XYZ file of C-alpha atoms in Angstrom:
374
model
C 35.423 180.962 27.386
C 34.839 181.847 23.614
C 32.382 179.669 21.461
C 32.782 179.792 17.925
C 29.849 181.326 16.157
C 29.760 181.897 12.773
C 29.900 185.448 11.397
C 27.178 186.882 9.013
C 28.321 185.970 5.420
C 30.666 183.527 6.909
C 30.664 179.721 5.452
C 32.047 176.827 7.583
C 34.521 174.915 5.523
C 35.639 172.198 8.144
C 35.672 171.562 11.750
C 37.049 168.463 13.790
C 39.015 167.478 16.939
C 42.705 168.396 16.505
C 45.909 168.252 18.737
C 47.591 171.443 19.398
C 50.951 170.736 19.872
C 52.700 174.216 21.299
C 56.029 174.981 19.870
C 57.660 178.389 21.082
C 59.525 178.784 18.495
C 60.194 181.482 15.542
C 61.413 180.679 12.069
C 63.568 183.863 11.940
C 66.934 181.800 12.717
C 67.699 184.148 15.507
C 67.391 181.626 18.394
C 69.735 180.976 20.762
C 72.491 178.966 19.567
C 73.896 177.182 23.037
C 70.523 176.570 24.522
C 67.310 176.921 22.265
C 64.411 177.646 24.171
C 61.877 175.090 22.884
C 58.699 174.556 25.293
C 56.732 171.764 24.045
C 53.176 170.423 24.777
C 50.205 168.910 23.251
C 46.327 169.787 23.910
C 43.258 168.658 22.515
C 41.296 170.993 20.499
C 38.776 171.877 18.141
C 39.555 173.621 15.073
C 36.921 175.343 12.567
C 37.905 176.630 9.258
C 36.145 179.242 7.537
C 36.583 181.389 4.249
C 37.271 184.496 6.584
C 39.270 182.528 9.467
C 40.958 180.035 11.542
C 39.526 179.406 14.951
C 40.945 177.020 17.492
C 39.609 176.536 21.410
C 40.432 174.006 24.190
C 38.601 170.842 24.170
C 36.039 170.298 26.001
C 37.138 173.361 28.294
C 36.298 175.812 25.468
C 39.102 178.327 26.012
C 39.782 180.031 22.535
C 44.052 179.953 21.883
C 43.611 181.309 18.405
C 41.845 183.029 16.018
C 43.540 184.559 12.848
C 41.849 186.023 9.658
C 43.188 184.537 6.087
C 44.836 187.969 5.597
C 47.329 187.443 8.194
C 48.205 183.626 7.558
C 51.209 183.038 5.419
C 50.433 179.946 4.550
C 50.589 175.908 6.295
C 53.157 173.601 6.096
C 52.874 169.646 6.120
C 54.649 167.084 7.376
C 55.241 164.162 10.091
C 56.243 163.936 13.792
C 56.994 160.266 15.173
C 55.167 158.916 11.614
C 51.958 161.190 12.495
C 51.051 163.006 10.206
C 51.263 167.055 11.100
C 49.974 170.542 9.726
C 51.821 173.726 10.874
C 50.185 177.143 10.337
C 52.313 180.209 9.211
C 51.515 183.679 10.067
C 52.845 186.436 8.784
C 54.440 188.135 11.924
C 56.475 184.856 12.394
C 54.028 182.669 14.172
C 53.598 179.141 14.310
C 50.501 176.716 15.078
C 51.544 173.026 14.729
C 48.542 170.268 14.879
C 50.161 166.664 15.356
C 47.093 164.219 14.863
C 45.555 161.908 12.067
C 42.790 164.376 11.377
C 45.764 166.846 10.534
C 45.554 165.532 6.415
C 42.005 166.494 6.606
C 42.646 170.300 8.257
C 45.319 171.045 5.282
C 42.559 170.092 2.962
C 40.396 172.280 4.858
C 43.008 175.208 4.527
C 43.640 174.649 0.680
C 40.047 174.966 0.284
C 40.215 178.177 2.362
C 42.807 179.662 0.108
C 45.902 179.265 1.940
C 48.821 178.119 -0.050
C 51.320 175.084 0.896
C 54.545 176.960 1.559
C 58.141 175.651 3.224
C 59.577 177.270 5.602
C 63.294 176.135 4.500
C 61.898 178.565 1.547
C 61.326 181.682 3.839
C 63.903 181.641 6.032
C 67.452 182.541 4.469
C 70.034 180.310 4.412
C 72.428 181.227 7.632
C 75.880 183.484 6.368
C 79.235 182.456 6.508
C 79.226 185.921 8.924
C 76.462 184.297 10.742
C 77.909 181.070 11.466
C 81.395 182.630 11.910
C 79.531 184.592 14.395
C 78.178 181.491 16.376
C 81.412 179.722 16.094
C 82.692 180.925 19.245
C 79.676 180.338 21.130
C 79.237 176.264 19.945
C 82.957 176.238 20.868
C 83.084 177.634 24.454
C 79.809 175.372 24.843
C 81.572 172.092 23.939
C 84.615 173.071 25.746
C 82.405 174.188 28.991
C 81.000 170.790 28.785
C 84.526 168.719 28.217
C 85.699 170.936 31.438
C 82.454 169.960 33.477
C 83.299 166.485 32.935
C 86.925 166.540 34.274
C 86.140 168.529 36.889
C 83.693 165.992 38.104
C 86.229 162.996 37.697
C 88.905 164.926 39.237
C 86.466 166.079 42.489
C 87.688 164.437 45.643
C 85.086 161.903 46.730
C 86.694 159.240 48.898
C 85.958 161.756 52.387
C 82.131 160.682 51.547
C 82.892 157.168 52.535
C 84.243 157.905 55.898
C 80.753 160.344 56.936
C 79.907 158.758 59.843
C 82.735 156.514 60.385
C 83.393 155.156 64.176
C 86.409 155.259 66.412
C 87.786 151.710 66.801
C 91.093 149.666 65.716
C 90.135 148.283 62.142
C 92.494 149.914 59.741
C 91.480 153.294 58.677
C 88.983 153.941 61.359
C 88.861 156.855 63.637
C 91.363 156.031 66.587
C 89.603 154.138 69.401
C 90.575 154.901 73.429
C 92.613 151.510 72.882
C 94.789 152.538 69.940
C 98.565 153.854 70.823
C 100.759 156.627 69.302
C 103.623 155.456 67.763
C 106.521 157.669 68.653
C 109.851 156.222 68.065
C 111.381 154.061 65.624
C 111.961 151.107 68.377
C 108.072 150.889 69.135
C 107.785 149.727 65.266
C 108.663 146.271 66.502
C 106.836 146.237 69.599
C 103.799 147.196 67.562
C 104.431 144.505 64.974
C 105.047 141.590 67.580
C 102.090 142.787 69.411
C 100.310 142.714 66.393
C 98.659 145.665 67.511
C 96.992 148.986 65.596
C 99.048 152.198 65.859
C 98.622 155.785 65.065
C 100.184 159.048 65.108
C 99.712 162.488 65.247
C 99.167 164.597 61.993
C 101.857 167.606 62.807
C 104.952 167.784 60.522
C 104.326 165.557 57.613
C 106.229 165.573 54.515
C 104.456 164.637 51.279
C 106.197 161.844 49.312
C 106.327 161.614 45.132
C 103.938 158.610 44.704
C 100.606 158.062 44.321
C 98.401 154.739 44.340
C 95.164 153.538 42.518
C 92.322 154.265 45.378
C 89.864 151.462 43.657
C 92.068 148.175 42.733
C 89.181 146.736 40.315
C 90.161 149.478 38.284
C 94.166 147.873 37.981
C 95.312 146.797 34.739
C 96.986 143.771 36.167
C 94.973 141.323 35.605
C 95.812 137.529 33.994
C 92.726 136.378 31.912
C 93.728 132.734 30.931
C 92.107 131.636 27.073
C 91.020 128.434 26.338
C 94.217 127.472 24.539
C 97.397 126.218 26.250
C 98.651 130.087 26.463
C 97.957 132.692 28.891
C 97.123 136.224 27.493
C 97.493 139.122 29.731
C 95.338 141.952 29.213
C 95.917 145.350 30.376
C 92.848 147.448 30.514
C 92.548 149.656 33.412
C 95.039 151.961 35.293
C 98.467 151.683 36.926
C 98.975 150.583 40.706
C 101.051 153.408 41.090
C 102.093 156.963 39.459
C 105.298 158.370 40.323
C 104.696 162.174 41.227
C 107.515 164.766 40.251
C 109.222 166.259 43.591
C 109.237 169.759 42.720
C 105.571 170.218 40.581
C 105.139 173.260 38.289
C 101.810 174.616 37.540
C 101.015 171.984 34.603
C 102.064 169.000 37.122
C 99.987 170.388 39.709
C 96.789 171.020 37.326
C 97.563 167.279 35.531
C 97.695 165.710 39.149
C 94.406 167.660 40.265
C 92.862 165.522 36.913
C 93.387 162.609 38.550
C 93.223 162.806 41.852
C 89.597 161.620 41.651
C 91.823 157.943 40.666
C 94.635 158.403 42.292
C 95.692 158.842 46.004
C 98.260 160.875 47.128
C 98.708 159.881 50.481
C 102.495 158.687 51.229
C 103.463 160.843 53.869
C 106.955 160.695 56.379
C 106.225 161.305 59.563
C 109.285 162.727 61.936
C 109.502 160.464 64.604
C 110.639 161.822 68.488
C 113.747 160.424 68.171
C 115.089 162.000 64.461
C 113.977 159.059 62.275
C 111.311 158.558 59.918
C 108.553 156.240 59.058
C 106.180 156.228 55.890
C 102.698 156.437 56.061
C 99.857 155.969 53.693
C 96.209 157.040 54.399
C 93.813 158.704 52.624
C 94.892 162.257 51.197
C 91.015 163.816 51.562
C 91.673 163.726 55.366
C 93.549 167.094 54.437
C 90.668 168.126 52.343
C 89.371 170.846 54.978
C 92.596 171.693 56.670
C 94.803 169.363 59.497
C 92.647 167.081 61.179
C 92.622 166.816 64.857
C 93.888 162.775 64.461
C 94.827 161.121 61.981
C 93.284 157.062 61.328
C 94.182 154.007 62.897
C 96.996 152.218 61.183
C 98.519 148.991 60.693
C 102.436 148.066 60.042
C 102.929 146.358 56.793
C 106.171 145.772 54.956
C 106.947 147.436 52.082
C 105.195 145.300 49.056
C 105.467 147.312 46.075
C 108.560 147.903 44.143
C 107.352 151.660 43.467
C 107.268 152.282 47.567
C 110.373 150.526 47.965
C 111.763 152.562 45.128
C 110.507 155.848 46.429
C 111.465 155.197 50.242
C 115.430 154.625 48.774
C 115.028 157.997 47.074
C 113.979 159.508 50.264
C 116.677 158.119 51.948
C 118.887 159.665 49.469
C 117.505 163.087 49.997
C 118.857 162.896 53.437
C 115.617 161.257 55.653
C 116.674 158.804 58.121
C 113.561 156.717 57.194
C 112.287 153.151 58.020
C 112.818 151.393 54.335
C 111.050 148.390 55.789
C 107.704 148.927 57.100
C 104.822 151.271 56.297
C 101.991 152.335 58.778
C 99.282 151.705 56.269
C 96.099 153.944 57.606
C 93.764 153.588 54.725
C 91.054 151.812 54.536
C 91.014 149.437 51.290
C 87.752 148.616 49.478
C 85.784 151.442 50.963
C 85.698 153.035 47.120
C 83.732 151.238 44.676
C 83.977 151.683 40.987
C 80.235 151.176 40.607
C 79.457 153.563 43.642
C 81.984 156.183 41.736
C 79.992 155.899 38.502
C 76.854 156.500 40.208
C 78.074 159.331 42.732
C 80.489 161.655 39.828
C 77.036 161.283 37.321
C 74.705 162.400 39.990
C 76.970 165.224 40.603
C 77.313 165.894 36.869
C 73.407 165.732 36.217
C 72.826 167.796 39.151
C 75.336 170.285 37.710
C 74.063 170.320 34.820
C 70.276 170.543 35.552
C 71.360 173.811 37.859
C 72.871 175.560 34.830
C 70.043 174.684 32.633
C 67.629 175.960 35.397
C 69.690 179.488 35.914
C 70.179 179.836 31.990
C 66.537 179.738 31.442
C 65.584 181.690 34.393
C 68.034 184.594 33.693
C 67.171 184.357 29.610
C 63.638 184.728 30.686
C 64.204 187.628 33.133
C 65.677 189.297 30.246
C 62.756 189.006 28.383
C 60.124 190.348 30.826
C 59.439 194.039 29.974
C 60.619 197.207 32.169
C 58.306 198.316 35.044
């Protein structure tokens, strides 16, 4: 603890309570362009200005923050912060000490009486040269590209498996098959299950992917008709198509594009070979294969082909030589489990958590580099 005392021959010009605003930043123009390490906080202090020095201590603890002889100070700069007057004391070695409070005008008057000149930081710092701007340009471009890429990655993350955590066994569509759910084995079993209204499942072996994807959340569909107050009805297309046709032999760019919208569309159409040599089309969540081939698939319900895209896809698969049933699909997808609002919260939380971790690691590595070698 340090207590202010006048030295022999020293004259007090002014004293008062000030709000000291810490700002770890120098004005040499060499701060990191990607993430400037600026740490700000405010403290209640008491400032003394004499004809020899400027003394600042914490109030009421009395801990000394700094005391600078006037010959080591470059000057002071006046300004405002959120409409509040501020005074920044500048040292000759690049230090800055900012006081932001109503009494800052009094501090400026005391410093002027002490003989310190009022300066402008912008006049001290030379303008950034073209070479310096060119040197920083790749870093800025990389920062924005990484930000855009991180958003695309978060939007493409497969999250529908999260809604299946803790899913119990049962006879409902999309559940794990219960003890009463029977396995469909041949094409003749299809009509038996339909007439009985029974759920069915199949084994996960030998599935053949089909070139069709379907929108996970039906609320994002653009097939919505809104009726205006007039006589005519207006159709608005806001959202995504319900189906997306996939290339049969996707290349690298096709696979990358498929990954980008993988969080929005479910490419869960598969052909299941049955014991009699025929095939049955399944529709299930493609996240079932995210962690490898599962031991069992979901509980499904047989339904008729209800979309032109599905009928066209099955006809194409039949034309390729697959003896597939083009009338029925074993639907194993739990429709309605993916909510647009929940998806925004989930993906937004993942993005902010990733950004926080990246910023924390960046600051930690930067601080470690600044530590002196032992």
